[in-house]
Amino acid sequence: MGQSIRPSQYITTYGPGAILEGPNGPRVINNIAQSGILNYKSLDQLEIVDQRLSESLLQGAGIIRLPTNAELQVAESRAIYETKHFPEWSLCIKKNHNKLYRYNISRQIGCPDCGRFHNSYEGWQKSRREAIRFVVACPKGHLDDVNWGGLVKHKKKPCYPDFLIWKGGGGALKNVTIVCPDCDGEFNLGTAYATELDCTGRYPEMGNDRPGCDEPARMMQRGASNLRVGEIISSLTIPNRDTRLHQLLAHSSIINLIYTSEISSKEELLTKIKALVDRRRVQQNIYDEISRYDNSAIINAIADVCEPIDIQNELDYRVAEFNALQIAATRGAPLQVSSTPGSPPQFEVVRQDIKIFAGPNGRKLRITPVSRLRVVMVQTGYRRLDLVNGDIVSTVYHDGIKDWYPGVETFGEGIFIDLAPTEEIGTGHFAMSGKDYENWLIAFKDPEQYGVKSGVVDPEQLHPVFVWWHTLAHRLISSLSVDSGYSSASIRERVFIKFEDDRISGGVLLYTTQPGGDGTLGGLIGLVPEFNRVLNRVFRNVHTCSNDPLCGEEKFAPNKLNGAACYVCQFVSETSCEHRNMLLDRNLLMENLP
């Protein structure tokens, strides 16, 4: 029996290279090439379509989703994604045993004091239940078993014991000594834990090769939160590619057909798609679904998907989403209600539901409920140990033609918040002041002066307008969780900043989504008519934190990526914050209330 995880958990929390604690002990999740999921369904059947994301930030790569047991019509207890047991070493803690060993399945021997087992499976099960909790990893993403025998300072050469003796215990690692039973050589676990070790260069999710690595590794516990953190890109589905028809036409096989052919009618398109169906490159249900649309809708959608995607970097990508949200906050979206049965828009704002509320200093915030929202999240890789400067290990799968990244498609709702346009500043941000504002502005202009290396964070994220909106977003998440029916961990943020001539504007989208076409039930957007209650909670306690004066006295300074911010007043769940609880400053917000 395997351990069950949802496809969304695979993207946000686990993924290739993660250690999964299962009923039969810890296991490492294989990469897609060794997962076995393509034995059940083809790439064509598992593709998630997001043309804007694929053709820009993913540089032409496709997106593949994980199937579920229910979808494959197999028992929930059946493992459909291959993993391998890891770590291989075990510790028998039976009374007076205390043996560190690696189970030998051919000899059916593990802990020498436990003796032989009735069968190899029984011994293997015991070793998995007793898997050691320590592993070794390096910032380049490598992971391996601790070389326990190599750490021992053996008194004779060569010395290759079948097991080691674990002496001592208690709350501190320095109280544990590992002893060789053959030569009485030993080492202290606490010393080894704090010492740089040699890295083997192994990626267990890719195989057992150990090519070596020049980066020093360190011993750590397999459940540590920094052992693996995924690199995730998320994308909003926005006009003009926000309908189901656009997604169908952007299917990897169909979009290539559209790019290389002159298509002038529905019949011509269907003829070409039917040829792909016959060659089993497109599913029959996609052909049937496209055939239900009329000629004009298809021709207009073809024009949309053929429109060039001029996105150079992630800032451009976010600005496109920000523009779409601001247009929707002004005119609503879509401008015309779809007349196609069973095809609701995947980006919807009802103009009449938009509200405006004043902040503590009279500046007006525009609150825009987004009643329909589609979000695609893609895991492009992961980091180990050093979550800022560490190497990113890719989770890409190459099928011989193109790259594919694992992703998940979710639907739901959100609330977009920006400053209501005024004659004085238009859609820009109001003027800010204060020492904290000046610190962030200097860092934005000269990141290296503040110890922020290139690539650590995007330069625009150091601008005080971004920090202001990000800080406000975290306070809004905590406030929304009180009345919305969603926990704060279920509400995600997306912070926007746009530079346009001499004007800088920003905003934030707070949303909750889940897999499945129905999405959520309106718990967020239902709060918009009385959003003043949410804002009152946000600003009422902004001056205080139970960790004050320590928290309030913190200042953004060189080699720091936060100002006044802590787990009490500003930090939220890792699933909610796109920026790992960095780039926050309660003092900046407090000195520049809207």
PDB file of N, CA and C in Angstrom, residues 316-353:
ATOM      1  N   ASP A 316       7.228  41.150 -16.972  1.00  0.00           N
ATOM      2  CA  ASP A 316       6.287  41.356 -18.076  1.00  0.00           C
ATOM      3  C   ASP A 316       5.067  40.462 -17.927  1.00  0.00           C
ATOM      4  N   TYR A 317       5.307  39.234 -17.473  1.00  0.00           N
ATOM      5  CA  TYR A 317       4.220  38.268 -17.313  1.00  0.00           C
ATOM      6  C   TYR A 317       3.209  38.765 -16.274  1.00  0.00           C
ATOM      7  N   ARG A 318       3.722  39.261 -15.145  1.00  0.00           N
ATOM      8  CA  ARG A 318       2.852  39.770 -14.077  1.00  0.00           C
ATOM      9  C   ARG A 318       2.149  41.067 -14.502  1.00  0.00           C
ATOM     10  N   VAL A 319       2.838  41.893 -15.250  1.00  0.00           N
ATOM     11  CA  VAL A 319       2.231  43.150 -15.705  1.00  0.00           C
ATOM     12  C   VAL A 319       1.046  42.859 -16.627  1.00  0.00           C
ATOM     13  N   ALA A 320       1.163  41.836 -17.474  1.00  0.00           N
ATOM     14  CA  ALA A 320       0.039  41.475 -18.347  1.00  0.00           C
ATOM     15  C   ALA A 320      -1.174  41.064 -17.512  1.00  0.00           C
ATOM     16  N   GLU A 321      -0.940  40.299 -16.441  1.00  0.00           N
ATOM     17  CA  GLU A 321      -2.047  39.908 -15.554  1.00  0.00           C
ATOM     18  C   GLU A 321      -2.608  41.121 -14.827  1.00  0.00           C
ATOM     19  N   PHE A 322      -1.719  42.007 -14.376  1.00  0.00           N
ATOM     20  CA  PHE A 322      -2.143  43.216 -13.667  1.00  0.00           C
ATOM     21  C   PHE A 322      -3.005  44.085 -14.571  1.00  0.00           C
ATOM     22  N   ASN A 323      -2.591  44.256 -15.814  1.00  0.00           N
ATOM     23  CA  ASN A 323      -3.378  45.056 -16.756  1.00  0.00           C
ATOM     24  C   ASN A 323      -4.767  44.449 -16.966  1.00  0.00           C
ATOM     25  N   ALA A 324      -4.810  43.118 -17.111  1.00  0.00           N
ATOM     26  CA  ALA A 324      -6.100  42.452 -17.317  1.00  0.00           C
ATOM     27  C   ALA A 324      -7.014  42.645 -16.114  1.00  0.00           C
ATOM     28  N   LEU A 325      -6.456  42.584 -14.917  1.00  0.00           N
ATOM     29  CA  LEU A 325      -7.258  42.769 -13.708  1.00  0.00           C
ATOM     30  C   LEU A 325      -7.736  44.211 -13.576  1.00  0.00           C
ATOM     31  N   GLN A 326      -6.885  45.165 -13.922  1.00  0.00           N
ATOM     32  CA  GLN A 326      -7.295  46.564 -13.833  1.00  0.00           C
ATOM     33  C   GLN A 326      -8.361  46.905 -14.875  1.00  0.00           C
ATOM     34  N   ILE A 327      -8.254  46.349 -16.070  1.00  0.00           N
ATOM     35  CA  ILE A 327      -9.297  46.558 -17.090  1.00  0.00           C
ATOM     36  C   ILE A 327     -10.611  45.953 -16.620  1.00  0.00           C
ATOM     37  N   ALA A 328     -10.541  44.744 -16.041  1.00  0.00           N
ATOM     38  CA  ALA A 328     -11.751  44.105 -15.530  1.00  0.00           C
ATOM     39  C   ALA A 328     -12.346  44.906 -14.378  1.00  0.00           C
ATOM     40  N   ALA A 329     -11.492  45.533 -13.550  1.00  0.00           N
ATOM     41  CA  ALA A 329     -11.981  46.340 -12.432  1.00  0.00           C
ATOM     42  C   ALA A 329     -12.656  47.620 -12.912  1.00  0.00           C
ATOM     43  N   THR A 330     -12.406  47.992 -14.150  1.00  0.00           N
ATOM     44  CA  THR A 330     -13.012  49.197 -14.728  1.00  0.00           C
ATOM     45  C   THR A 330     -14.256  48.876 -15.549  1.00  0.00           C
ATOM     46  N   ARG A 331     -14.171  47.805 -16.355  1.00  0.00           N
ATOM     47  CA  ARG A 331     -15.252  47.518 -17.308  1.00  0.00           C
ATOM     48  C   ARG A 331     -15.956  46.195 -17.072  1.00  0.00           C
ATOM     49  N   GLY A 332     -15.421  45.360 -16.176  1.00  0.00           N
ATOM     50  CA  GLY A 332     -15.955  44.018 -16.009  1.00  0.00           C
ATOM     51  C   GLY A 332     -15.346  43.075 -17.026  1.00  0.00           C
ATOM     52  N   ALA A 333     -15.544  41.777 -16.837  1.00  0.00           N
ATOM     53  CA  ALA A 333     -15.007  40.771 -17.777  1.00  0.00           C
ATOM     54  C   ALA A 333     -15.842  39.498 -17.670  1.00  0.00           C
ATOM     55  N   PRO A 334     -16.186  38.868 -18.786  1.00  0.00           N
ATOM     56  CA  PRO A 334     -15.959  39.348 -20.157  1.00  0.00           C
ATOM     57  C   PRO A 334     -16.920  40.485 -20.497  1.00  0.00           C
ATOM     58  N   LEU A 335     -16.582  41.254 -21.539  1.00  0.00           N
ATOM     59  CA  LEU A 335     -17.425  42.390 -21.917  1.00  0.00           C
ATOM     60  C   LEU A 335     -18.761  41.919 -22.462  1.00  0.00           C
ATOM     61  N   GLN A 336     -18.766  40.734 -23.083  1.00  0.00           N
ATOM     62  CA  GLN A 336     -20.008  40.146 -23.575  1.00  0.00           C
ATOM     63  C   GLN A 336     -20.146  38.745 -22.995  1.00  0.00           C
ATOM     64  N   VAL A 337     -21.323  38.433 -22.481  1.00  0.00           N
ATOM     65  CA  VAL A 337     -21.558  37.121 -21.880  1.00  0.00           C
ATOM     66  C   VAL A 337     -21.530  36.058 -22.974  1.00  0.00           C
ATOM     67  N   SER A 338     -20.850  34.930 -22.683  1.00  0.00           N
ATOM     68  CA  SER A 338     -20.753  33.850 -23.666  1.00  0.00           C
ATOM     69  C   SER A 338     -22.129  33.263 -23.954  1.00  0.00           C
ATOM     70  N   SER A 339     -22.385  33.052 -25.244  1.00  0.00           N
ATOM     71  CA  SER A 339     -23.659  32.463 -25.655  1.00  0.00           C
ATOM     72  C   SER A 339     -23.543  30.964 -25.896  1.00  0.00           C
ATOM     73  N   THR A 340     -22.334  30.414 -25.689  1.00  0.00           N
ATOM     74  CA  THR A 340     -22.117  28.988 -25.932  1.00  0.00           C
ATOM     75  C   THR A 340     -22.525  28.191 -24.700  1.00  0.00           C
ATOM     76  N   PRO A 341     -23.491  27.273 -24.812  1.00  0.00           N
ATOM     77  CA  PRO A 341     -23.929  26.483 -23.654  1.00  0.00           C
ATOM     78  C   PRO A 341     -22.781  25.676 -23.067  1.00  0.00           C
ATOM     79  N   GLY A 342     -22.731  25.625 -21.736  1.00  0.00           N
ATOM     80  CA  GLY A 342     -21.726  24.821 -21.053  1.00  0.00           C
ATOM     81  C   GLY A 342     -20.314  25.351 -21.158  1.00  0.00           C
ATOM     82  N   SER A 343     -20.176  26.622 -21.513  1.00  0.00           N
ATOM     83  CA  SER A 343     -18.830  27.174 -21.672  1.00  0.00           C
ATOM     84  C   SER A 343     -18.703  28.493 -20.922  1.00  0.00           C
ATOM     85  N   PRO A 344     -18.718  28.471 -19.592  1.00  0.00           N
ATOM     86  CA  PRO A 344     -18.572  29.715 -18.834  1.00  0.00           C
ATOM     87  C   PRO A 344     -17.164  30.264 -18.978  1.00  0.00           C
ATOM     88  N   PRO A 345     -16.990  31.572 -18.844  1.00  0.00           N
ATOM     89  CA  PRO A 345     -15.643  32.143 -18.932  1.00  0.00           C
ATOM     90  C   PRO A 345     -14.779  31.664 -17.768  1.00  0.00           C
ATOM     91  N   GLN A 346     -13.475  31.657 -17.979  1.00  0.00           N
ATOM     92  CA  GLN A 346     -12.564  31.239 -16.918  1.00  0.00           C
ATOM     93  C   GLN A 346     -11.895  32.439 -16.261  1.00  0.00           C
ATOM     94  N   PHE A 347     -12.387  33.617 -16.612  1.00  0.00           N
ATOM     95  CA  PHE A 347     -11.959  34.855 -15.959  1.00  0.00           C
ATOM     96  C   PHE A 347     -13.178  35.768 -15.984  1.00  0.00           C
ATOM     97  N   GLU A 348     -13.794  35.993 -14.821  1.00  0.00           N
ATOM     98  CA  GLU A 348     -15.069  36.712 -14.802  1.00  0.00           C
ATOM     99  C   GLU A 348     -15.103  37.723 -13.665  1.00  0.00           C
ATOM    100  N   VAL A 349     -15.461  38.948 -13.996  1.00  0.00           N
ATOM    101  CA  VAL A 349     -15.676  40.022 -13.020  1.00  0.00           C
ATOM    102  C   VAL A 349     -16.992  40.702 -13.355  1.00  0.00           C
ATOM    103  N   VAL A 350     -17.897  40.725 -12.401  1.00  0.00           N
ATOM    104  CA  VAL A 350     -19.177  41.416 -12.581  1.00  0.00           C
ATOM    105  C   VAL A 350     -19.000  42.863 -12.136  1.00  0.00           C
ATOM    106  N   ARG A 351     -19.125  43.782 -13.090  1.00  0.00           N
ATOM    107  CA  ARG A 351     -18.802  45.184 -12.822  1.00  0.00           C
ATOM    108  C   ARG A 351     -19.637  45.767 -11.680  1.00  0.00           C
ATOM    109  N   GLN A 352     -20.901  45.369 -11.591  1.00  0.00           N
ATOM    110  CA  GLN A 352     -21.779  45.929 -10.562  1.00  0.00           C
ATOM    111  C   GLN A 352     -21.367  45.530  -9.137  1.00  0.00           C
ATOM    112  N   ASP A 353     -20.532  44.471  -9.015  1.00  0.00           N
ATOM    113  CA  ASP A 353     -20.142  43.995  -7.686  1.00  0.00           C
ATOM    114  C   ASP A 353     -18.885  44.654  -7.146  1.00  0.00           C
TER     115      ASP A 353
END
